[in-house]
Coordinates of C-alpha atoms in Angstrom, one line a residue:
X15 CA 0.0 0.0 0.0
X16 CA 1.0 3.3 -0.6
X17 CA 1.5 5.1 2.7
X18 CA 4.1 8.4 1.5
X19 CA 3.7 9.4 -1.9
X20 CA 6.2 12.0 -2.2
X21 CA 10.0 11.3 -1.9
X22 CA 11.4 14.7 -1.4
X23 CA 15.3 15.6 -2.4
X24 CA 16.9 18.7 -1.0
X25 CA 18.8 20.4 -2.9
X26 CA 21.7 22.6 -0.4
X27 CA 23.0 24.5 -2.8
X28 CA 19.9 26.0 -4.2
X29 CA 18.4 25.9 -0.9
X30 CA 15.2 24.7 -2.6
X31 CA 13.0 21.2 -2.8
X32 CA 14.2 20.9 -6.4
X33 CA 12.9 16.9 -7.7
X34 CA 9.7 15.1 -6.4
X35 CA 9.9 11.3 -7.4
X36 CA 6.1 10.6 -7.2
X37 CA 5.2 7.3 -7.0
X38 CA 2.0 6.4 -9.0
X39 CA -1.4 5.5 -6.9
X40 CA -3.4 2.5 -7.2
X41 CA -6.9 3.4 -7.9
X42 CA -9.9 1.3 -8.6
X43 CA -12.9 3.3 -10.1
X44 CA -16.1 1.7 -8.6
X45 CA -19.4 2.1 -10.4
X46 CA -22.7 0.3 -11.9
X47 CA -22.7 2.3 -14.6
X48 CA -19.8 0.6 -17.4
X49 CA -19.6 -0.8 -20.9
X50 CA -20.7 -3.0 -22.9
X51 CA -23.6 -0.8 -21.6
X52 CA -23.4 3.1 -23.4
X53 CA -23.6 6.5 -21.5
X54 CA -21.9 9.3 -20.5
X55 CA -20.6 7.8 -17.2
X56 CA -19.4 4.7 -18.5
X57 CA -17.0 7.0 -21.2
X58 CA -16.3 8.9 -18.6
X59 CA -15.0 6.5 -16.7
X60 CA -12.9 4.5 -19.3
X61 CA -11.4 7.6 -20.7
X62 CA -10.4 8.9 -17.3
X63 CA -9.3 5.8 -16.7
X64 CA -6.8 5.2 -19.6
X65 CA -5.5 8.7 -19.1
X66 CA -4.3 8.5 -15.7
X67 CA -2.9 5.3 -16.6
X68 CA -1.0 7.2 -19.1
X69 CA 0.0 9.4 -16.0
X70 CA 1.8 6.2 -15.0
X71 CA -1.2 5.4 -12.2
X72 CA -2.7 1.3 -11.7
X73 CA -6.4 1.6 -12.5
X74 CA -9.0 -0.6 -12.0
X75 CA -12.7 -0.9 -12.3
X76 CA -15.1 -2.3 -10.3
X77 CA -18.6 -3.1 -11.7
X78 CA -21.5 -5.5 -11.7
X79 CA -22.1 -8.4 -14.4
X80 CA -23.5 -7.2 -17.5
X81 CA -25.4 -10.6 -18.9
X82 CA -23.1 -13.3 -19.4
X83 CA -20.2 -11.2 -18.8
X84 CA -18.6 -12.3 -15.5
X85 CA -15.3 -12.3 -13.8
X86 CA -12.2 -10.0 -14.7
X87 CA -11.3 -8.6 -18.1
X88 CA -8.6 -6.4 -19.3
X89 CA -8.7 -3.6 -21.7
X90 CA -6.6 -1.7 -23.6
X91 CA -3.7 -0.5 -21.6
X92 CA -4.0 -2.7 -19.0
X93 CA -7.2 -1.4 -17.7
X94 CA -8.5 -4.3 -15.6
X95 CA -12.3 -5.0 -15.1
X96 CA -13.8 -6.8 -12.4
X97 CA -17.6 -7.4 -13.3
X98 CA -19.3 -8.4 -9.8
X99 CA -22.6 -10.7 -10.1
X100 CA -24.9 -8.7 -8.8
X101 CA -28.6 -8.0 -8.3
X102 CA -29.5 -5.2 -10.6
X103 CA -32.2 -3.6 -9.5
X104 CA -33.7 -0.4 -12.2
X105 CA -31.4 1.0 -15.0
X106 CA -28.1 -0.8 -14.2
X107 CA -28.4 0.0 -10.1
X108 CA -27.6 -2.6 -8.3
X109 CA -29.7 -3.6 -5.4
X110 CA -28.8 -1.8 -2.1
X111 CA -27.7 -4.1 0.4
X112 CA -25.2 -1.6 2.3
X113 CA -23.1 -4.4 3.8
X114 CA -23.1 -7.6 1.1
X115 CA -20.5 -6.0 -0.9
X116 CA -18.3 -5.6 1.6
X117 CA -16.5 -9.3 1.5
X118 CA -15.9 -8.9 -1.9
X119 CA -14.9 -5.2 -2.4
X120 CA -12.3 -6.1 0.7
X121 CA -11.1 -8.6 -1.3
X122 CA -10.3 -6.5 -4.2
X123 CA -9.1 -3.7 -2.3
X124 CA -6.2 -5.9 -0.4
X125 CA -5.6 -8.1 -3.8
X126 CA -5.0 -4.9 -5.6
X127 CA -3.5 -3.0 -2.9
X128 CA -5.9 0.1 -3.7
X129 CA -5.0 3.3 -2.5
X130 CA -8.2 5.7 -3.5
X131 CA -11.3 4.4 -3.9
X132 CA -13.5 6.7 -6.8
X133 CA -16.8 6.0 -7.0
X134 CA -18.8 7.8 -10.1
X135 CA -22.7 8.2 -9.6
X136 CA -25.5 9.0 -7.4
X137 CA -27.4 5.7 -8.3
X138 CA -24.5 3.6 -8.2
X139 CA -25.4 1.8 -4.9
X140 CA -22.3 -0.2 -5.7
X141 CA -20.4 3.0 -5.9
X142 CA -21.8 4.4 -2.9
X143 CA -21.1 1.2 -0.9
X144 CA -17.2 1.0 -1.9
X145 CA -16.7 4.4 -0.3
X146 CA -18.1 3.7 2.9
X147 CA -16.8 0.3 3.3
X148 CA -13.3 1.9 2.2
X149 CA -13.1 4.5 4.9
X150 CA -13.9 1.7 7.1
X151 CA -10.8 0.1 5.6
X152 CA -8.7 3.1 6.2
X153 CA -8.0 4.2 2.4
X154 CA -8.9 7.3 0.5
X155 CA -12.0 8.1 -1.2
X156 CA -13.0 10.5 -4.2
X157 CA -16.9 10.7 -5.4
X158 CA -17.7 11.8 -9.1
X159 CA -21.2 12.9 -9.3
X160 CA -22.6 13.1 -12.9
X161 CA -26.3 13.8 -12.4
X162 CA -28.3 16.6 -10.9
X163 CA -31.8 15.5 -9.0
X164 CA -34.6 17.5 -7.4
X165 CA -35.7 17.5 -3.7
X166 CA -39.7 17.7 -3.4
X167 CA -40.7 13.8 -4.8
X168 CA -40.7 10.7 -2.3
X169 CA -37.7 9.3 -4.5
X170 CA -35.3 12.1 -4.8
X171 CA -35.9 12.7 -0.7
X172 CA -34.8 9.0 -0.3
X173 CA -31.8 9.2 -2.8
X174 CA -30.1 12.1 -1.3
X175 CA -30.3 10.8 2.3
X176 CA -28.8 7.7 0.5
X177 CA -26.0 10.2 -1.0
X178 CA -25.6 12.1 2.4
X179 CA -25.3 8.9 4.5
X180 CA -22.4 7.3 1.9
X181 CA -20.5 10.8 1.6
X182 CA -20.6 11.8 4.7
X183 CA -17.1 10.9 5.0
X184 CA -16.0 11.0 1.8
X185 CA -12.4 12.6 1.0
X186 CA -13.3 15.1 -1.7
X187 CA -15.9 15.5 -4.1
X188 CA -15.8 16.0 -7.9
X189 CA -18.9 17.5 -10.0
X190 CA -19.0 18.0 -13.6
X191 CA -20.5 21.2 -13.6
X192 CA -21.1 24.5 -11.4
X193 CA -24.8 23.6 -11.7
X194 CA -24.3 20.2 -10.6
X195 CA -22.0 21.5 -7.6
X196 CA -24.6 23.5 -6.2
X197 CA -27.2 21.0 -6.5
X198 CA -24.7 18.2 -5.2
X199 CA -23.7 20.6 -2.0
X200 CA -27.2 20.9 -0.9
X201 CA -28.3 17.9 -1.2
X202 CA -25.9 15.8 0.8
X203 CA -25.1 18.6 3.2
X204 CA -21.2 18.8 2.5
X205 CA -19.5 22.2 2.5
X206 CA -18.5 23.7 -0.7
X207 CA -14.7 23.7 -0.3
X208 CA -14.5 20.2 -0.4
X209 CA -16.2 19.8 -3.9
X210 CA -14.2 20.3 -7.1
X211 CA -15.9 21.1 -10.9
X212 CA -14.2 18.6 -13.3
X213 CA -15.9 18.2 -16.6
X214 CA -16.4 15.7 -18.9
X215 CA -14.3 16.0 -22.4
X216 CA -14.3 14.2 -25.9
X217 CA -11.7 13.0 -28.4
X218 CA -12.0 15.3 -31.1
X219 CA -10.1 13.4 -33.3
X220 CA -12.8 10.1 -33.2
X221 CA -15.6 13.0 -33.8
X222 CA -14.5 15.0 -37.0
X223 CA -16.9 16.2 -39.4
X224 CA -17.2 14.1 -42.7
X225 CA -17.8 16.3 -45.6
X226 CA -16.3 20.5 -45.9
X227 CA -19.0 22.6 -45.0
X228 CA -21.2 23.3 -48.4
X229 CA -20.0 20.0 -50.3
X230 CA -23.0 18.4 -48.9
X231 CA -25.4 16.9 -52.3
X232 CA -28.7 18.0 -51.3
X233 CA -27.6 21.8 -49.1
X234 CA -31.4 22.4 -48.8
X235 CA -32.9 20.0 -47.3
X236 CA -31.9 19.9 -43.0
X237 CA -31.1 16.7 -40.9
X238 CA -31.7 17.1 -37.4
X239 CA -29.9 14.1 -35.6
X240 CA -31.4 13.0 -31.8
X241 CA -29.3 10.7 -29.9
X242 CA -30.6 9.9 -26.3
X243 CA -32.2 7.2 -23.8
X244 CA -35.5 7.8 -24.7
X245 CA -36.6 8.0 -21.2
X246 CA -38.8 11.2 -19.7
X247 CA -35.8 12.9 -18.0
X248 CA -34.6 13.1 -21.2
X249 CA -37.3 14.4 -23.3
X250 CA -38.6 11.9 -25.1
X251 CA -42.2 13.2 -24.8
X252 CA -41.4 16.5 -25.6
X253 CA -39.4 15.0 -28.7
X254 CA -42.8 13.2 -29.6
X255 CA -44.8 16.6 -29.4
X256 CA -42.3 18.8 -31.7
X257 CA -41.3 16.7 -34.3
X258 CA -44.9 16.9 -36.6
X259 CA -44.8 20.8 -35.8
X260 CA -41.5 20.9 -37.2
X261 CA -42.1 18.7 -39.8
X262 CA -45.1 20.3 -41.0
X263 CA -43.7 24.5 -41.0
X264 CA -40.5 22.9 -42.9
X265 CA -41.0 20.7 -45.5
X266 CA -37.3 20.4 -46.4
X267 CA -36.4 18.3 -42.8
X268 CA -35.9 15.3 -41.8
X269 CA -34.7 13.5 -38.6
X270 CA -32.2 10.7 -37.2
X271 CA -33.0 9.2 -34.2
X272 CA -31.2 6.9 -32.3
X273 CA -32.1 5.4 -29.1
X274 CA -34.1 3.2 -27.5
X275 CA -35.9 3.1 -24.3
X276 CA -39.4 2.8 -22.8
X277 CA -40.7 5.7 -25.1
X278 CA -39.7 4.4 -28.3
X279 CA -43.0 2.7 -29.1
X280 CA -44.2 6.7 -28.6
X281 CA -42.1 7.8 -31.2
X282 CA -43.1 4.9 -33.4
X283 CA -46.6 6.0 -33.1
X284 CA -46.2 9.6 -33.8
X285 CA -44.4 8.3 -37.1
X286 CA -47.3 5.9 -38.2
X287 CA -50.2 8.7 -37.1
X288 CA -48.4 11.4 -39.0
X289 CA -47.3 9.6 -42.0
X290 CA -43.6 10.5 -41.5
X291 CA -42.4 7.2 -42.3
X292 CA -39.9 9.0 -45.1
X293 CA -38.8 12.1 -42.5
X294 CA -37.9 10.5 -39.4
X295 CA -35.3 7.6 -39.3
X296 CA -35.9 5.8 -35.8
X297 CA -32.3 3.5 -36.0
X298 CA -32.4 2.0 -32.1
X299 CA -29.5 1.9 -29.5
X300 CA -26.2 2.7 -31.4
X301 CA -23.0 1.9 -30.0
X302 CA -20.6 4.6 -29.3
X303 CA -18.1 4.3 -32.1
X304 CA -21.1 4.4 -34.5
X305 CA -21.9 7.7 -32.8
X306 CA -19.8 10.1 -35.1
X307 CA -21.1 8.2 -38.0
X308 CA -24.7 8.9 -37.1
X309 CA -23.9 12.8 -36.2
X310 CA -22.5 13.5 -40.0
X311 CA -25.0 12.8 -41.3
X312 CA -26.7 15.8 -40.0
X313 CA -26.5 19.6 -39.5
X314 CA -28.4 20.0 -36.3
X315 CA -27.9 18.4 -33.2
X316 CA -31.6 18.5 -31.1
X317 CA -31.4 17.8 -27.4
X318 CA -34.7 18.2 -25.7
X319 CA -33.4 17.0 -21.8
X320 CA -35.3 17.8 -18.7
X321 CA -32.4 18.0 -16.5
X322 CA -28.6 17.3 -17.5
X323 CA -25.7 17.9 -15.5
X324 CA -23.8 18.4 -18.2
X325 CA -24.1 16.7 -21.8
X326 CA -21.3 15.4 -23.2
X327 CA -23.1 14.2 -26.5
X328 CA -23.6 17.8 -27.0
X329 CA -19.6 18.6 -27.2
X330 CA -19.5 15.3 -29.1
X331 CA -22.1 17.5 -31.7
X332 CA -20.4 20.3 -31.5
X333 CA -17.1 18.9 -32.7
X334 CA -18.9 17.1 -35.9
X335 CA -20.0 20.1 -37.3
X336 CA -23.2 20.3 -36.0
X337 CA -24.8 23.3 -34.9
X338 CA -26.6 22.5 -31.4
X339 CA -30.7 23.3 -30.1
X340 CA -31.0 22.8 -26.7
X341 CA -33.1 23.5 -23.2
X342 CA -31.7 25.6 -21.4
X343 CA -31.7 23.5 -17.7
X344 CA -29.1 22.3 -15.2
X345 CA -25.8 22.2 -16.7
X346 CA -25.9 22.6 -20.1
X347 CA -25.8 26.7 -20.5
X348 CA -21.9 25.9 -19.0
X349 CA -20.8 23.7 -22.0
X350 CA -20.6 25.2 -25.2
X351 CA -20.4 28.9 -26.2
X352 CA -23.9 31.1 -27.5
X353 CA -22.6 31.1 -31.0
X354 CA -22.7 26.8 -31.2
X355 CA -25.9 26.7 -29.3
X356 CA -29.8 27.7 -29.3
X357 CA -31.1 27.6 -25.9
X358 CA -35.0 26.8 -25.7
X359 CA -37.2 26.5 -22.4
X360 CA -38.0 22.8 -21.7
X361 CA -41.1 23.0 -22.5
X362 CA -42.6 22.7 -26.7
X363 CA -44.0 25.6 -28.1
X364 CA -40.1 27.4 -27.1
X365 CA -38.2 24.4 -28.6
X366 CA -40.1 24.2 -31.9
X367 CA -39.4 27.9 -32.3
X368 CA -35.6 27.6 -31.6
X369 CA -35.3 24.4 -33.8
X370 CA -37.7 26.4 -36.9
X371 CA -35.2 29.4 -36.4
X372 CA -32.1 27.4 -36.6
X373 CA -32.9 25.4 -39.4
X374 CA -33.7 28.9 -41.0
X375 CA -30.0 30.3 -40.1
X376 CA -28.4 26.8 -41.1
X377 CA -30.4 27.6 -44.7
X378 CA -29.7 31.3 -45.1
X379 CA -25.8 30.6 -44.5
X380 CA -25.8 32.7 -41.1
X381 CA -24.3 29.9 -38.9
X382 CA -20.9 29.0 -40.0
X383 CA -19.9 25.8 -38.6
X384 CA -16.7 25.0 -40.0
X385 CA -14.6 25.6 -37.0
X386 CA -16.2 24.3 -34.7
X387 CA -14.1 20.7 -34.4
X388 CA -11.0 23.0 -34.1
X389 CA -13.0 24.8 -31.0
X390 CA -13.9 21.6 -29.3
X391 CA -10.7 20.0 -29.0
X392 CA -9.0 22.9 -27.2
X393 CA -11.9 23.3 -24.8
X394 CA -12.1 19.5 -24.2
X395 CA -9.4 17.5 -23.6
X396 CA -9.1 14.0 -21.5
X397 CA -5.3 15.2 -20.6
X398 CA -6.6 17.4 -18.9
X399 CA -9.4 16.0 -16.9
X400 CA -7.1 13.4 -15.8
X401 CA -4.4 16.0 -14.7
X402 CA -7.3 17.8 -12.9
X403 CA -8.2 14.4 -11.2
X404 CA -4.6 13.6 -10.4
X405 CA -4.4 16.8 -8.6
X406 CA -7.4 16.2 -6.4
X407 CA -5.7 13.3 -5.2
X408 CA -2.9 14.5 -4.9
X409 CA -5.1 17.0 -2.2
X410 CA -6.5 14.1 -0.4
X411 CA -5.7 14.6 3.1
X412 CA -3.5 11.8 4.7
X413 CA -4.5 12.5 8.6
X414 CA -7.9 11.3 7.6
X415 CA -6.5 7.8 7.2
X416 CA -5.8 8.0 10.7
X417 CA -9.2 9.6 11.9
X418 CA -10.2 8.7 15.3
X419 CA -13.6 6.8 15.7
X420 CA -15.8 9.4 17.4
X421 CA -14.9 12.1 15.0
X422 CA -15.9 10.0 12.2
X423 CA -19.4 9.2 14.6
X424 CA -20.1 12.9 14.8
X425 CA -20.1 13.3 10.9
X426 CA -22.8 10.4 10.2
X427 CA -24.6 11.7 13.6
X428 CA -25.3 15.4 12.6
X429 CA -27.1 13.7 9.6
X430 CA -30.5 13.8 10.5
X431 CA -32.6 13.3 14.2
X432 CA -33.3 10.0 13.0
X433 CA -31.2 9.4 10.3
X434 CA -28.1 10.2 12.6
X435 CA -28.5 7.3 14.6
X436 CA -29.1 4.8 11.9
X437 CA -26.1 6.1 10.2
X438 CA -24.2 5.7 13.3
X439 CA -25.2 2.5 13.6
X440 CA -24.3 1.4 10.4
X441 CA -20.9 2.5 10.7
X442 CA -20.3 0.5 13.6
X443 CA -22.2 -2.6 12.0
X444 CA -19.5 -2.1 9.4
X445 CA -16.4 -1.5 11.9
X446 CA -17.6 -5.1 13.6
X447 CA -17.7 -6.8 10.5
X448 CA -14.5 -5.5 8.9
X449 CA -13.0 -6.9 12.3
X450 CA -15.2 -10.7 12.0
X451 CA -13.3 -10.1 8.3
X452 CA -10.0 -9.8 9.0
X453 CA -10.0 -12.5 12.2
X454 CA -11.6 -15.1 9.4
X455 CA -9.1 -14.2 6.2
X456 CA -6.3 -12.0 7.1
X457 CA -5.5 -9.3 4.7
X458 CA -1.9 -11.0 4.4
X459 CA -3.2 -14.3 3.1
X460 CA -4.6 -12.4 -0.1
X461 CA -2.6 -13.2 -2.9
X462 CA -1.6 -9.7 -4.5
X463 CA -2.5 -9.2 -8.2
X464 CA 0.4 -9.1 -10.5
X465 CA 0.3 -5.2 -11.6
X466 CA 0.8 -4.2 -15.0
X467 CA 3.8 -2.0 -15.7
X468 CA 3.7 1.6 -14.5
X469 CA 6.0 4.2 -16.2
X470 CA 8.0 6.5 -13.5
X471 CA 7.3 9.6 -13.7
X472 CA 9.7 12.8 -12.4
X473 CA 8.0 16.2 -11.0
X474 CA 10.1 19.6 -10.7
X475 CA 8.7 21.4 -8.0
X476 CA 9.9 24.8 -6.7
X477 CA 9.5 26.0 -3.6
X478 CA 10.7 29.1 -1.9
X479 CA 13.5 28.9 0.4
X480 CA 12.0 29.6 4.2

């Protein structure tokens, strides 16, 4: 296990800390959300993955079976995969159990002699669960959120007393957008200092548009591409509602859809009822390298979401060539500048007007979209993000490895009148069985994993002479 990261040598004659050897950490990313299944979180996670593996870090990930797929698999660049059997409960989220994990992740953790344990997602009970049974193990944790959720309904009250019970503790906190910060601080209660906005990013070179702007054989007629879960946070009935208005003031467009979800059979029957079998393409659940090759083959992008945190698919847009219509909620103002975007209300008669007036701009020749790849790659890069990450755990705090046991109490206590206590409880629950654990198999009788091969990596760092 790592216990000092940084190796300092002094340097007498400049009088200054002149070369950091840093040693590289051993991180497992813990999440439900992974491939084969596609989404924003599961590409963040692999990219950010390979890229601090590139940084000369061990990464692994931690996930539950997808199907058939079981057991450990590796990746490209080493990038090891353990897929858990687990209960899935609704959209990839595993059941939560709170303490049935724990054997297993304990397992991992000593096998792969983890040093920070990053868990990505609000609904990834198995996320959630790593962190708190980590700190129970004494190693670091990071949390990722990626979603923003509301307050008033019976589910979203639940959820975030799930989210302030599990990061109650948690070593620092990483959002992907200022709008996603502020909704993450107040709901789990944790102050603002110890949150960090990290955004997604893209490989611009994998999205490049495919024709020069104007070489395009039919430049009248408009293609509005849609490429979402068609579920109701993300629009879909409002993309039911607009598409006949659209269809019917502009003669000359047509749409791609791709996606699949419990409202596709909606869409289907908006097609059939408005005889729009010739105008709108529904194509199904794409896989992510077919992306690029759906998004050239129009000149708008359309995303009607309810709430986003932040939208990657719309930088992924951005940097075909397309010229973006949006709603204007959560995170999505913060991601690409006013002159690649139309913002619309979420609501329809506002988004049929944005979508009519863009098609009208992409048609007079107002919009001018042939820089816009150049744009995205130096606003988005994965180097970065990863750099960004390295540097929040760099800022992980090693006295809280050390953390007495009623300090750590008090944080789960001022949780809640009732909650408090539960919480409390829980973490002693966990404490006991952590102890029953290592009595029965002893950390030391874990066979370590054989680690792929790590490149060392030199840091100058100056410092003043005190």
């Amino acid at each position: 296990m790592l216990i000092f990261p940084y190796l300092l040598q002094q340097d007498y004659t400049s009088g200054q800390n002149s070369l950091l050897f840093k040693m590289g950490y051993n991180i497992a990313m813990v999440t439900d959300f992974f491939y084969p299944q596609p989404g924003g979180v599961e590409f963040h996670v692999y990219h950010l993955s390979q890229k601090l593996i590139d940084l000369g870090h061990s990464v692994i990930i931690i996930t539950h079976n997808y199907g058939d797929r079981n057991g450990i698999r590796y990746l490209t660049n080493g990038l090891k995969v353990y897929y858990v059997p687990y209960w899935v409960l609704y959209r990839s989220s595993a059941f939560p159990t709170i303490f049935s994990a724990f054997p297993i992740l304990r397992n991992i953790f000593i096998r792969e002699s983890i040093d920070i344990i990053h868990g990505h997602g609000s609904l990834s009970t198995l996320g959630l669960e790593a962190i708190f049974h980590g700190r129970t193990m004494g190693r670091k944790t990071v949390f990722t959120d990626h979603s923003l959720f509301g307050f008033a309904d019976m589910g979203s009250i639940w959820g975030n007393k799930i989210l302030k019970f599990a990061i109650s503790d948690v070593g620092h906190v990483i959002c992907v957008s200022h709008t996603c910060k502020e909704n993450t601080v107040l709901r789990a209660s944790i102050e603002p200092w110890k949150v960090s906005v990290i955004p997604n990013a893209v490989i611009s070179k994998d999205f490049r548009p495919e024709l020069p702007i104007g070489s395009r054989v039919d430049s009248d007629v408009i293609t509005i591409v849609v490429i979402t879960r068609l579920f109701p946070n993300k629009g879909a009935d409002l993309l039911t509602a607009i598409i006949p208005r659209i269809c019917f003031s502009n003669t000359k467009v047509n749409f791609i859809i791709a996606g699949d979800g419990p409202k596709y059979m909606d869409l289907e029957q908006m097609r059939e009822k408005y005889f729009l079998q010739e105008r709108v393409q529904l194509i199904g659940a794409i896989k992510h390298e077919e992306v690029r090759n759906v998004m050239t083959q129009g000149e708008i992008y359309l995303h009607p979401s309810l709430t986003e945190a932040f939208g990657t698919v719309l930088v992924e847009a951005a940097s075909c060539g397309l010229y973006v219509v949006t709603t204007r909620v959560g995170g999505i103002p913060e991601v690409l500048p006013s002159n690649m975007t139309s913002f619309a209300e979420p609501e329809e008669d506002s988004l049929v007007e944005a979508t009519l007036d863009a098609i009208h701009k992409i048609q007079s020749g107002d919009i001018d979209t042939s820089d816009f790849h150049e744009r995205v790659g130096k606003m988005y890069s994965w180097a970065d993000i990863a750099q960004r990450t390295e540097a929040v755990y760099d800022s992980l705090d090693l006295a809280e490895l050390n953390e007495l046991l009623i300090p750590r109490l008090l944080k789960f206590y001022c949780c809640g009148l009732i909650a408090g206590k539960l919480f409390v409880l829980c973490v002693i629950v966990d404490i006991f069985l952590y102890t029953i654990l290592e009595w029965l198999y002893p950390g030391e009788h874990v066979d370590l994993a054989t680690k792929w091969p790590k490149q060392k990596r030199h840091k100058r760092i100056r410092e003043k002479h005190s």
